[in-house]
Coordinates of C-alpha atoms in Angstrom, one line a residue:
M1 CA 83.4 20.3 20.7
K2 CA 81.7 23.4 19.3
S3 CA 80.8 21.7 16.1
V4 CA 79.0 19.0 18.1
S5 CA 77.5 21.2 20.8
Y6 CA 75.7 23.7 18.5
P7 CA 73.7 21.1 16.6
L8 CA 72.9 19.4 19.9
L9 CA 71.7 22.6 21.4
G10 CA 69.6 23.3 18.4
L11 CA 68.0 19.9 18.6
L12 CA 67.2 20.4 22.3
A13 CA 65.7 23.8 21.5
L14 CA 63.5 22.3 18.8
L15 CA 62.3 19.5 21.2
A16 CA 61.5 22.1 23.9
L17 CA 59.4 24.1 21.4
A18 CA 57.7 21.0 20.0
S19 CA 56.8 19.4 23.4
P20 CA 54.2 22.0 24.4
A21 CA 52.6 21.8 21.0
A22 CA 52.4 18.0 21.2
V23 CA 50.9 18.2 24.7
R24 CA 48.4 20.7 23.5
A25 CA 47.5 18.4 20.5
D26 CA 47.1 15.4 22.8
D27 CA 44.9 17.5 25.2
Y28 CA 42.8 18.7 22.3
E29 CA 42.2 15.1 21.0
L30 CA 41.4 13.9 24.6
E31 CA 39.0 16.8 25.0
M32 CA 37.3 16.1 21.7
D33 CA 37.1 12.4 22.6
E34 CA 35.4 13.2 25.9
E35 CA 32.9 15.5 24.1
I36 CA 32.1 12.7 21.7
Q37 CA 31.7 10.2 24.5
E38 CA 29.5 12.6 26.4
A39 CA 27.3 13.1 23.3
I40 CA 27.0 9.4 22.9
R41 CA 26.0 8.9 26.5
K42 CA 23.2 11.4 26.1
H43 CA 21.9 9.8 22.9
P44 CA 18.9 7.4 23.3
M45 CA 19.4 3.7 22.7
V46 CA 19.3 2.6 19.0
L47 CA 18.8 -0.8 17.4
Q48 CA 21.3 -2.7 15.3
W49 CA 20.4 -6.1 14.0
S50 CA 22.3 -8.8 12.1
V51 CA 21.8 -12.2 10.4
R52 CA 24.7 -14.6 9.8
L53 CA 25.1 -17.9 8.1
G54 CA 27.7 -20.1 9.9
G55 CA 29.4 -23.4 9.6
G56 CA 31.9 -25.3 11.7
L57 CA 33.2 -28.6 13.0
G58 CA 33.3 -30.2 16.4
A59 CA 32.5 -33.3 18.5
R60 CA 29.6 -34.6 20.5
K61 CA 30.2 -36.6 23.6
L62 CA 27.4 -39.1 24.4
D63 CA 28.0 -41.5 27.3
E64 CA 31.5 -42.9 26.7
S65 CA 31.6 -42.3 22.9
K66 CA 32.5 -39.2 20.8
K67 CA 31.1 -38.4 17.4
F68 CA 32.3 -36.0 14.8
V69 CA 29.9 -33.1 14.1
M70 CA 29.7 -30.8 11.1
E71 CA 27.2 -28.0 11.7
T72 CA 25.4 -25.4 9.7
H73 CA 23.3 -22.6 11.3
V74 CA 21.7 -19.3 10.9
R75 CA 22.0 -16.8 13.8
A76 CA 20.2 -13.5 14.2
D77 CA 20.2 -10.9 17.0
W78 CA 18.7 -7.5 17.7
L79 CA 21.0 -5.4 19.9
W80 CA 20.3 -2.1 21.6
G81 CA 23.0 0.4 22.7
R82 CA 24.4 3.9 22.3
P83 CA 25.2 4.9 18.7
S84 CA 28.9 4.0 18.6
D85 CA 31.2 1.1 17.8
R86 CA 32.6 1.5 21.4
S87 CA 29.3 0.9 23.1
V88 CA 28.1 -2.2 25.0
R89 CA 25.0 -3.6 23.3
I90 CA 22.5 -6.3 24.4
G91 CA 19.3 -7.8 23.0
P92 CA 17.5 -11.0 22.0
A93 CA 19.0 -13.6 19.7
L94 CA 17.7 -16.6 17.7
E95 CA 19.4 -19.6 16.2
L96 CA 18.4 -22.4 13.7
R97 CA 20.9 -25.2 13.4
T98 CA 21.5 -28.7 12.1
G99 CA 24.4 -30.9 13.2
H100 CA 25.7 -33.3 10.6
F101 CA 22.3 -33.1 8.9
H102 CA 21.1 -35.5 11.7
T103 CA 19.5 -32.8 13.9
L104 CA 17.0 -30.0 13.6
E105 CA 17.5 -27.4 16.4
G106 CA 16.1 -24.1 17.4
A107 CA 17.0 -21.8 20.3
G108 CA 16.4 -18.4 21.6
G109 CA 17.9 -16.2 24.3
A110 CA 20.2 -13.1 24.5
T111 CA 23.5 -11.7 23.2
L112 CA 25.8 -9.3 24.9
L113 CA 28.2 -7.3 22.7
L114 CA 31.4 -6.1 24.4
P115 CA 33.6 -3.7 22.4
M116 CA 37.3 -4.8 22.5
H117 CA 38.4 -2.4 19.7
P118 CA 36.3 -0.2 17.5
G119 CA 34.6 -2.5 15.0
W120 CA 35.9 -5.7 16.6
P121 CA 33.7 -6.7 19.5
L122 CA 33.4 -9.9 21.6
Q123 CA 29.9 -11.3 21.5
L124 CA 28.6 -13.7 24.2
S125 CA 25.3 -15.5 23.8
A126 CA 23.2 -17.7 26.1
L127 CA 20.3 -19.6 24.4
F128 CA 17.8 -22.2 25.4
G129 CA 16.0 -24.4 22.9
Y130 CA 15.2 -27.9 21.7
A131 CA 17.2 -30.4 19.6
A132 CA 15.3 -33.0 17.5
R133 CA 17.9 -35.7 16.7
F134 CA 17.8 -38.6 14.4
G135 CA 20.1 -41.6 13.9
N136 CA 22.9 -42.3 16.4
Y137 CA 23.5 -38.8 17.7
G138 CA 21.4 -39.3 20.8
G139 CA 17.8 -38.7 21.7
S140 CA 15.9 -35.4 21.3
A141 CA 16.3 -33.1 24.3
P142 CA 16.0 -29.5 25.5
V143 CA 19.4 -27.8 25.3
F144 CA 21.4 -24.9 26.6
V145 CA 23.6 -23.2 23.9
G146 CA 26.5 -21.0 25.0
T147 CA 28.5 -19.1 22.3
A148 CA 31.5 -16.8 22.3
A149 CA 32.2 -15.0 19.0
F150 CA 34.9 -12.5 17.9
G151 CA 35.2 -10.7 14.6
Y152 CA 34.3 -7.6 12.5
R153 CA 31.0 -6.0 13.4
S154 CA 31.2 -2.2 13.1
Y155 CA 28.4 0.1 14.0
N156 CA 26.3 1.2 11.0
Y157 CA 25.7 5.0 11.3
H158 CA 23.5 4.9 8.2
G159 CA 21.0 2.1 8.9
R160 CA 19.7 -0.4 11.4
Y161 CA 21.5 -3.4 9.9
G162 CA 25.1 -4.1 10.9
L163 CA 27.3 -6.4 8.9
G164 CA 29.1 -9.2 10.9
I165 CA 31.8 -11.7 10.2
N166 CA 32.8 -13.8 13.2
F167 CA 34.9 -16.7 14.4
Y168 CA 33.0 -18.6 17.1
V169 CA 33.1 -21.4 19.6
T170 CA 29.8 -23.0 20.8
T171 CA 29.0 -25.5 23.6
R172 CA 25.7 -27.4 23.8
T173 CA 24.5 -29.3 26.8
D174 CA 21.4 -31.5 27.0
L175 CA 19.3 -30.2 30.0
T176 CA 17.8 -33.7 30.6
D177 CA 21.2 -35.5 30.5
P178 CA 24.4 -33.4 31.1
R179 CA 26.4 -36.3 29.6
G180 CA 25.2 -35.2 26.2
F181 CA 27.7 -32.4 25.6
E182 CA 29.0 -30.9 22.4
V183 CA 31.7 -28.4 21.4
T184 CA 31.9 -26.9 17.9
G185 CA 33.8 -23.9 16.3
G186 CA 33.9 -22.2 12.9
I187 CA 33.1 -19.0 11.1
E188 CA 30.0 -16.9 10.5
F189 CA 29.5 -14.9 7.3
D190 CA 27.0 -12.2 7.0
L191 CA 23.8 -13.4 5.3
A192 CA 23.1 -10.0 3.7
L193 CA 26.4 -10.0 1.9
G194 CA 25.9 -13.6 0.7
L195 CA 22.4 -12.7 -0.7
L196 CA 22.8 -9.0 -1.6
V197 CA 26.1 -9.1 -3.5
P198 CA 25.0 -11.8 -5.9
A199 CA 21.7 -10.0 -6.4
L200 CA 23.4 -6.8 -7.3
M201 CA 25.8 -8.6 -9.7
I202 CA 22.8 -10.2 -11.5
K203 CA 21.1 -6.7 -11.6
T204 CA 24.2 -5.2 -13.0
A205 CA 24.5 -7.8 -15.7
A206 CA 20.9 -7.4 -16.6
N207 CA 21.0 -3.6 -16.8
K208 CA 24.5 -3.5 -18.2
G209 CA 25.4 -0.8 -15.7
D210 CA 25.9 0.1 -12.1
P211 CA 22.7 -0.7 -10.1
D212 CA 23.3 2.3 -7.8
V213 CA 23.5 4.8 -10.7
P214 CA 20.1 6.6 -11.2
E215 CA 18.3 6.3 -14.6
D216 CA 16.6 9.0 -16.6
E217 CA 13.0 8.8 -17.8
E218 CA 13.9 6.7 -20.8
G219 CA 15.8 4.2 -18.7
D220 CA 19.2 5.3 -19.6
Y221 CA 21.9 5.9 -17.0
Y222 CA 23.0 9.5 -16.3
E223 CA 26.5 10.2 -17.3
G224 CA 29.1 11.6 -15.0
F225 CA 28.5 9.2 -12.1

């Protein structure tokens, strides 16, 4: 019994000593978190904007028929909020879109960003616009566009532009005829990444070096970077 009880007592003693330290560490982290949150609350609102290219699939209901829809769109928004990836943000939003290359649509409204997890927010948009349709996808009409998106969109502490990659679901309703209803879903990829990365690759190939490495007066790259 002694051979068992001594190690057990030692373990209990270690746990007793470690528990206050763990509590103090948790209290310290909580205190620091509260200080950070208080600093964020006192900071003025700042702007973060984003432009994304998206594509998806869905269906359009018109009268008693349903039609398959393949869509392509560009969405942009300008959101104000506290400087943190845990802050609620809100601001204007714009969208240009074509459905199955048989429509030309534009809409504007607002987007609300709700942080679910740091860097992974839920984004809700309400837009009003006009859809010019051609072919057998119904007549042109003013529309209401409601979108829910979730994905990666972290706060950029070094600039105004924030990268975004989302999965989304969108509903579209004709305001003149509620029977004209549409649901689509897909993925949005940041337009800056799609344009900037290829441009940097071309620049790298042309200069035969890293485009972010500074050059000397003769155009040669500094060594040691």
